[in-house]
mmCIF file of C-alpha atoms and ligand atoms in Angstrom:
data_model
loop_
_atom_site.group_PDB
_atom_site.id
_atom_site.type_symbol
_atom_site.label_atom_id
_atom_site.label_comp_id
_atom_site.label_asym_id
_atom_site.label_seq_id
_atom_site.Cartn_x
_atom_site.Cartn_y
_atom_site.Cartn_z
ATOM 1 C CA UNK O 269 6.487 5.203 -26.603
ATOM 2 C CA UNK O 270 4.987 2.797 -24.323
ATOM 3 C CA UNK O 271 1.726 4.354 -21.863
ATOM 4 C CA UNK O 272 1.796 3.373 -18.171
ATOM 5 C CA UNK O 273 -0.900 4.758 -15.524
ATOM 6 C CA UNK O 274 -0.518 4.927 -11.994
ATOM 7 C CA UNK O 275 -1.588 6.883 -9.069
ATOM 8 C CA UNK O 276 0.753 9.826 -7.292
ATOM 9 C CA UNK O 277 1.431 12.911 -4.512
ATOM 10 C CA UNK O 278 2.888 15.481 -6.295
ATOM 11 C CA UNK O 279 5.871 16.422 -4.192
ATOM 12 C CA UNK O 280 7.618 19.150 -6.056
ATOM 13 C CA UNK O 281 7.738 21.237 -9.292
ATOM 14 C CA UNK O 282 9.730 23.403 -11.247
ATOM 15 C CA UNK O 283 9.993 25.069 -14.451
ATOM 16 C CA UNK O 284 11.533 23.969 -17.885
ATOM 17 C CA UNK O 285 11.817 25.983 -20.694
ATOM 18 C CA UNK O 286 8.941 28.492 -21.575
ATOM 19 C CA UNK O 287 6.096 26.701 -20.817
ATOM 20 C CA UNK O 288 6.964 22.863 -19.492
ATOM 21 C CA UNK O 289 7.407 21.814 -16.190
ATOM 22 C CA UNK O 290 9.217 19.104 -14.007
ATOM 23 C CA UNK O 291 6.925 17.131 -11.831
ATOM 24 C CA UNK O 292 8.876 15.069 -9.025
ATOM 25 C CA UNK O 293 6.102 11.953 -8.298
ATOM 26 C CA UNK O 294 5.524 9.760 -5.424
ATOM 27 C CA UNK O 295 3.676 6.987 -7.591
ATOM 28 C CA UNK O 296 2.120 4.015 -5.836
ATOM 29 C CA UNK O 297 3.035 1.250 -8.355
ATOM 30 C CA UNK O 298 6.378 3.104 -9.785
ATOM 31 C CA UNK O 299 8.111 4.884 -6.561
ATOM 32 C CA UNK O 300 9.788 8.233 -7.157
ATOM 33 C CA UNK O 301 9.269 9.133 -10.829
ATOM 34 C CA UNK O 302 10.482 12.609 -12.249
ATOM 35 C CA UNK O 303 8.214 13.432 -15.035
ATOM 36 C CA UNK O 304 7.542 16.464 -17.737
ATOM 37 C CA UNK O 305 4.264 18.226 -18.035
ATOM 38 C CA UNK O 306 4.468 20.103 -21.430
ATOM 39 C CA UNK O 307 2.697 22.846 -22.007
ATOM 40 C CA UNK O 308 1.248 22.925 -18.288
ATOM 41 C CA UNK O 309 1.894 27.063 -17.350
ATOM 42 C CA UNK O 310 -0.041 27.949 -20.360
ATOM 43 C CA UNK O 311 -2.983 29.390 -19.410
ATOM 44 C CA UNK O 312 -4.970 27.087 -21.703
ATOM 45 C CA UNK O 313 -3.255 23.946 -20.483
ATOM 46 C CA UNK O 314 -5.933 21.314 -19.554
ATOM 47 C CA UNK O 315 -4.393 19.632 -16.646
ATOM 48 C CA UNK O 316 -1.936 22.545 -15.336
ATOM 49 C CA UNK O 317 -3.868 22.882 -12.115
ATOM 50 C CA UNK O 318 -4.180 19.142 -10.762
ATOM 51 C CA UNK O 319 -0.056 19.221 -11.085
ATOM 52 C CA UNK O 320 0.667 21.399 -8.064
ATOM 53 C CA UNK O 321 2.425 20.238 -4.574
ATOM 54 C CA UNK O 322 -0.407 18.041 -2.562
ATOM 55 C CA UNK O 323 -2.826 16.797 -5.508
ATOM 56 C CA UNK O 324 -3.454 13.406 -5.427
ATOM 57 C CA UNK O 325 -3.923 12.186 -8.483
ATOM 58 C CA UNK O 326 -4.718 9.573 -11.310
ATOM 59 C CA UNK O 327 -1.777 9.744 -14.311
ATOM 60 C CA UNK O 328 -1.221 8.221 -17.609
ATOM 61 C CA UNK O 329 2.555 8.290 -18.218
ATOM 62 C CA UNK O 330 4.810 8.136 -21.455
ATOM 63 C CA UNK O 331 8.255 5.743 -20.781
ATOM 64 C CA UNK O 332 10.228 8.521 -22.446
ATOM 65 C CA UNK O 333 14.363 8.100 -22.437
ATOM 66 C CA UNK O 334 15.315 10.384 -20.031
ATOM 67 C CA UNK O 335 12.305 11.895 -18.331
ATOM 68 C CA UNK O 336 8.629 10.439 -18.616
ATOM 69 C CA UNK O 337 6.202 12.766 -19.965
ATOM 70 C CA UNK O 338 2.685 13.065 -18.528
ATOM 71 C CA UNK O 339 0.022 12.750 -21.464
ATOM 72 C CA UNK O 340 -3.088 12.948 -18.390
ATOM 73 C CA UNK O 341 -3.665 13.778 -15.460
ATOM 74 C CA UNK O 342 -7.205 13.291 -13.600
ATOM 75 C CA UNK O 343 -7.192 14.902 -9.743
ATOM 76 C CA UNK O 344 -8.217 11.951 -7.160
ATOM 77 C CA UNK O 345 -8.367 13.943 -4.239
ATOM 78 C CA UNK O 346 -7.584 17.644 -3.739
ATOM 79 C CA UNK O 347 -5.734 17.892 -0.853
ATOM 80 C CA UNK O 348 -4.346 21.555 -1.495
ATOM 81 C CA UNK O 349 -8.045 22.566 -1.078
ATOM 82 C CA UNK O 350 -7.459 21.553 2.885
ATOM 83 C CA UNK O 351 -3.734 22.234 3.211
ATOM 84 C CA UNK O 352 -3.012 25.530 0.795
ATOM 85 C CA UNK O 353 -5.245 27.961 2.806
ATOM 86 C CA UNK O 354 -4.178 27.107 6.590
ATOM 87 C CA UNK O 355 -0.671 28.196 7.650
ATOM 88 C CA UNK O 356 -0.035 25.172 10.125
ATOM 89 C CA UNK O 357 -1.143 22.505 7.952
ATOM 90 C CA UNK O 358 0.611 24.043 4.725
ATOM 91 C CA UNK O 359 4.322 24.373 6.720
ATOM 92 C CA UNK O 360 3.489 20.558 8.114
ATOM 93 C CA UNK O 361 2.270 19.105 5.036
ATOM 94 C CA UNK O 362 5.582 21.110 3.155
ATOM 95 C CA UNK O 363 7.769 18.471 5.425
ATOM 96 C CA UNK O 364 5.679 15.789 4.709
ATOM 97 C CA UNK O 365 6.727 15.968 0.910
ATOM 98 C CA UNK O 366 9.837 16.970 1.449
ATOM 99 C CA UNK O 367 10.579 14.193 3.544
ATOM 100 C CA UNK O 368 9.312 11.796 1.016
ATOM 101 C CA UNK O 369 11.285 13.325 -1.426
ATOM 102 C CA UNK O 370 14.489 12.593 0.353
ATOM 103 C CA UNK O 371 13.567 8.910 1.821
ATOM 104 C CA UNK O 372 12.489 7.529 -1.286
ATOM 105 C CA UNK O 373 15.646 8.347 -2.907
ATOM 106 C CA UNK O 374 15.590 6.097 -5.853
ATOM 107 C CA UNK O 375 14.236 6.495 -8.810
ATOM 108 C CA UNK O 376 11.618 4.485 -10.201
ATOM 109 C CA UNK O 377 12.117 1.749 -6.714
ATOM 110 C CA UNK O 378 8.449 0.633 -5.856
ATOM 111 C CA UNK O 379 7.970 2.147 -2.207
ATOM 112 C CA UNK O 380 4.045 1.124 -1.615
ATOM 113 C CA UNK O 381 4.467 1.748 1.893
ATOM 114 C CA UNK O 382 5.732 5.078 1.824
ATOM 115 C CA UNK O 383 3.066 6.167 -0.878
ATOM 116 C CA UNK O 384 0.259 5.176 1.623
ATOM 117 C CA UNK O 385 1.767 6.654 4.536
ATOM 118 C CA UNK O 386 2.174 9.982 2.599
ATOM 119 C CA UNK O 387 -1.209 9.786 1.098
ATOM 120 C CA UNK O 388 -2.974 8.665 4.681
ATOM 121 C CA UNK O 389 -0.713 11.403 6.394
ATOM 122 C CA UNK O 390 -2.289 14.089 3.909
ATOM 123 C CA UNK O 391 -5.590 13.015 4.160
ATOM 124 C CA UNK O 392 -5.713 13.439 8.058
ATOM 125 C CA UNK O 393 -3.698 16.742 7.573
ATOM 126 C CA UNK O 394 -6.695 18.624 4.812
ATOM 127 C CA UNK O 395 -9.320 17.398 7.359
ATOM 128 C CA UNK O 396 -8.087 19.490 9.884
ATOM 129 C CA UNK O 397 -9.191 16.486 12.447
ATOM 130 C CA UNK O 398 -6.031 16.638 14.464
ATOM 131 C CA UNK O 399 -3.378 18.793 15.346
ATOM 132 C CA UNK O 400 -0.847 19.671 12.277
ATOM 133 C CA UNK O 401 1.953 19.622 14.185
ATOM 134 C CA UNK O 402 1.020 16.061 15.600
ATOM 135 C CA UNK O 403 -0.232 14.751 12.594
ATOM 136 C CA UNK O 404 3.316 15.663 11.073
ATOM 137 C CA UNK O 405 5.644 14.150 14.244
ATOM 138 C CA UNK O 406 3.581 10.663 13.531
ATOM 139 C CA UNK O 407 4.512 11.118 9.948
ATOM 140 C CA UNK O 408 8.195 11.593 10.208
ATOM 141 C CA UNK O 409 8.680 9.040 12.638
ATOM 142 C CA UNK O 410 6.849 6.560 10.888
ATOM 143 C CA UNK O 411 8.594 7.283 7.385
ATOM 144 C CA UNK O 412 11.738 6.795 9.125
ATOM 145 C CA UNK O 413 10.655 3.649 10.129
ATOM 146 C CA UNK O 414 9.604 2.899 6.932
ATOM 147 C CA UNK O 415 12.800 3.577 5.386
ATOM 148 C CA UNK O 416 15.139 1.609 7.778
ATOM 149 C CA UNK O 417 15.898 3.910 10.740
ATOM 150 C CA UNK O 418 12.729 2.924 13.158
ATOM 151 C CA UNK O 419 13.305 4.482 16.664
ATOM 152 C CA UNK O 420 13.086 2.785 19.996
ATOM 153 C CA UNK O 421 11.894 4.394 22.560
ATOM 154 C CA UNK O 422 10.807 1.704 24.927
ATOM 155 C CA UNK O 423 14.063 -1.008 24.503
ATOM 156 C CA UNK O 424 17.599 0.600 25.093
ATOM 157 C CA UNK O 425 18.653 1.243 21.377
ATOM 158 C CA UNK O 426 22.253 -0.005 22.601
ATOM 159 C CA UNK O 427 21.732 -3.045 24.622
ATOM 160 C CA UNK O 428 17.707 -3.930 24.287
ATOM 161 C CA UNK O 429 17.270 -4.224 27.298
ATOM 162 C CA UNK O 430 13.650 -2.937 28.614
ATOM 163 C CA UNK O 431 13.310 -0.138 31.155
ATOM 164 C CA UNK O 432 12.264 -1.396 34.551
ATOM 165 C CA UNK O 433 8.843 -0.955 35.340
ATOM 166 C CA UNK O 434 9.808 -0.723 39.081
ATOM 167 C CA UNK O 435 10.376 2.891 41.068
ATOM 168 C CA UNK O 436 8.205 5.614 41.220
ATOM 169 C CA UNK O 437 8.129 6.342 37.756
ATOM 170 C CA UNK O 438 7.979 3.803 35.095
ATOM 171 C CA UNK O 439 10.337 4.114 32.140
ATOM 172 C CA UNK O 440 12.783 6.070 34.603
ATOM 173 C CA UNK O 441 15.460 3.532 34.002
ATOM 174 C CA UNK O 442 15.602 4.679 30.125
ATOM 175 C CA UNK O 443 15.893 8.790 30.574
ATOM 176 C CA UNK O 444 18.552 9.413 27.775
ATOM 177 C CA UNK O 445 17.734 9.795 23.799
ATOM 178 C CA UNK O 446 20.802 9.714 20.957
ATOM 179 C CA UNK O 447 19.366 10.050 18.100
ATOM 180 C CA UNK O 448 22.675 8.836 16.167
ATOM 181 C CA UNK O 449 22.584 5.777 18.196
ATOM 182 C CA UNK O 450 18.841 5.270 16.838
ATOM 183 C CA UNK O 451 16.618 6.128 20.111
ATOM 184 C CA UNK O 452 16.364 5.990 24.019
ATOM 185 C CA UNK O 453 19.224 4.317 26.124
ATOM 186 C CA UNK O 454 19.346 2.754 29.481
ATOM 187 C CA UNK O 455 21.750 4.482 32.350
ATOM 188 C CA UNK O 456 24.916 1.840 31.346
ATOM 189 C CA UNK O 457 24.589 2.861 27.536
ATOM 190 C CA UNK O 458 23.906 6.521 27.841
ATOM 191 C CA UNK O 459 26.696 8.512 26.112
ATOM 192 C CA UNK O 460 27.513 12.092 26.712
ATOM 193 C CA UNK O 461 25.741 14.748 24.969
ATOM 194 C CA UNK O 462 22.170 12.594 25.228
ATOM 195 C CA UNK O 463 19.267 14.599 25.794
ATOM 196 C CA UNK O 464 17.133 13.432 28.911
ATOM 197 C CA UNK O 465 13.660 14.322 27.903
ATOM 198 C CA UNK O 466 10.998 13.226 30.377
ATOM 199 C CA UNK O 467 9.290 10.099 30.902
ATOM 200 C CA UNK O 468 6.265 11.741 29.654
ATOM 201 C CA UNK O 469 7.815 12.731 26.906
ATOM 202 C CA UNK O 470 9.189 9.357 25.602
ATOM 203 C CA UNK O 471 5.515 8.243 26.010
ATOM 204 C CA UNK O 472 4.288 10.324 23.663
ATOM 205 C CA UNK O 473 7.004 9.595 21.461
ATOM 206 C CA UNK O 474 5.619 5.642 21.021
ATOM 207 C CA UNK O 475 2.292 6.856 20.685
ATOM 208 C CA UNK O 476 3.093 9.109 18.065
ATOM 209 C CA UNK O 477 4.766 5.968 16.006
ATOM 210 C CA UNK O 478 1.856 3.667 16.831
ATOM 211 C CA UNK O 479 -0.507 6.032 15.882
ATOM 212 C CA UNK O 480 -2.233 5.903 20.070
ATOM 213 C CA UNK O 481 -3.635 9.090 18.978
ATOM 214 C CA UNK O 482 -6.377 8.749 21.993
ATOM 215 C CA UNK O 483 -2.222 9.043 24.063
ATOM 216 C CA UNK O 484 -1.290 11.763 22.252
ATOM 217 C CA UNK O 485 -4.209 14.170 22.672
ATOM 218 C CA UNK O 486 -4.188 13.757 26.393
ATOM 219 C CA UNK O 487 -0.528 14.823 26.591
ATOM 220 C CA UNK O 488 0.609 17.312 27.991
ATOM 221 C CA UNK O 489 1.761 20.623 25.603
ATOM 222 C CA UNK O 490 5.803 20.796 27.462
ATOM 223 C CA UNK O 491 5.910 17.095 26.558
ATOM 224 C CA UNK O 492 4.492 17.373 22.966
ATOM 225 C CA UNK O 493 6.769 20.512 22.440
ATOM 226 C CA UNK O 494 9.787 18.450 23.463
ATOM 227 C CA UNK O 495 8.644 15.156 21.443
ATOM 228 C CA UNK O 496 9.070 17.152 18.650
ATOM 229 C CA UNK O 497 12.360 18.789 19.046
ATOM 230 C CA UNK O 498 13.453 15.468 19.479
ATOM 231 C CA UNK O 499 12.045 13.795 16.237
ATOM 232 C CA UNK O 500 13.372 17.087 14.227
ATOM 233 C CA UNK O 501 16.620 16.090 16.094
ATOM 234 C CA UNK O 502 16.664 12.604 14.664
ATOM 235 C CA UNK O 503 15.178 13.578 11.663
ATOM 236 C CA UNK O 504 18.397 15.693 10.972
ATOM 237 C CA UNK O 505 20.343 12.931 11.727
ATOM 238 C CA UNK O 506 19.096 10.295 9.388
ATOM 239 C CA UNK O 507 18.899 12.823 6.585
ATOM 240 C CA UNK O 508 22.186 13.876 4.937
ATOM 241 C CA UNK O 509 21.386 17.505 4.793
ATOM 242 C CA UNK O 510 18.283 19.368 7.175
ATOM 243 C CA UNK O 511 15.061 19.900 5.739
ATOM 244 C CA UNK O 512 15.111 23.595 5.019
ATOM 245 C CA UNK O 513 10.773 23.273 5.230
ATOM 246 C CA UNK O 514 11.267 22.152 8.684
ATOM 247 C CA UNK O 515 12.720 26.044 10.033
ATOM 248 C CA UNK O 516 9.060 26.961 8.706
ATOM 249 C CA UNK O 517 7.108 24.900 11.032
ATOM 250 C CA UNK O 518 5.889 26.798 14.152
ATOM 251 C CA UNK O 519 6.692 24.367 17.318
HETATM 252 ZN ZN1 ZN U 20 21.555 -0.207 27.321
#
């Protein structure tokens, strides 16, 4: 069988047979690969350990039929160390690969973007450098955006049109968010059953996609609160079925 190596998140496992295990992979060079781990919940298995949810790690692979098998495994960075002990950043970083899980949906389809998000994501997340829930809103928006369902929230997501800058508060013209309709909309597109977060709030919401994390910290904790009710809410949207991870996070 031919050997490949890349470099991978582990995003899930699960048992197989006695001893085996399944390990769902978000490979740089490969995408999404599903892979088995003989031998790996013996207690004498070599490599058992650096195959858990969060390792980063450095793999040589087996092209099997079905299912690859992993032959090695050497850990690159291990970001379970900062994650696995801290409640906040274990429930956040539990979306993170959950999310990736579900957005990279094919098999085996190079996604080199999504594999550095995830992996940059991670790394600020086990630093403990900002705040989990934060670090996780950025995450999810940008992965969406990533995967084809970028939100606006300057430019009415009906019309384009950009919100006045006029009045006493700028970005007043755009109050109204759909997330079906892919973001904020301006008072002629607004449909009923829009939320009509604050300006604030929408603020926060483009720094939290651009990454304006100097924006974000000086926010104010209503309008993070309500930034991320509103990413879960488009979140739920774009995915076919919720993230059941996502009841776990602590908003
Ligand atoms: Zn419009």
């Amino acid at each position: 069988m031919p050997l490949y190596r890349d470099e991978a998140i582990v995003l899930r496992t699960h048992k197989l047979g006695e001893a085996d295990r399944i390990i769902t992979l978000l490979t740089r060079q490969h995408g999404r690969v599903r892979a088995v781990a003989r031998g790996v919940r013996r207690t004498t298995s070599r490599f058992g350990s650096r195959l858990e949810p969060f390792m980063h790690v450095d793999l040589q692979l087996s092209d099997g039929r079905s299912l690859d098998h992993i032959t090695q495994a050497e850990t690159l960075t291990p970001f379970h160390a900062g994650i696995g002990g801290d409640y906040e950043r274990y429930t956040a970083g539990t979306v993170m690969l959950e999310t990736a899980d579900r957005l990279v949906a094919e098999e085996r389809e190079p996604s080199l973007q999504q594999f550095l998000l995830l992996v940059g994501g991670l790394r600020v997340l086990a630093s403990g450098d900002r705040s989990p829930s934060q670090v996780l809103d950025s995450y999810l928006l940008r992965s969406m955006s990533v995967a084809g369902y970028a939100p606006s929230f300057d430019a009415c997501a009906r019309c384009g049109t950009l919100p006045t800058s006029a009045g006493p508060s700028p970005g007043a013209s755009h109050r109204w968010f759909n997330p079906s309709l892919g973001g904020v909309l301006c008072a002629t597109c607004r449909v009923p059953g829009s939320a009509s977060p604050a300006a604030e709030t929408l603020t926060v919401l483009g720094a939290l996609l651009a990454g304006d994390w100097p924006v974000v910290e000086a926010a104010e904790p209503r309008h993070l609160r309500e930034a991320s009710g509103l990413v879960a809410a488009y979140l739920a949207w774009h995915l076919e079925r919720g993230l059941r991870s996502l009841e776990y996070v602590e908003r």
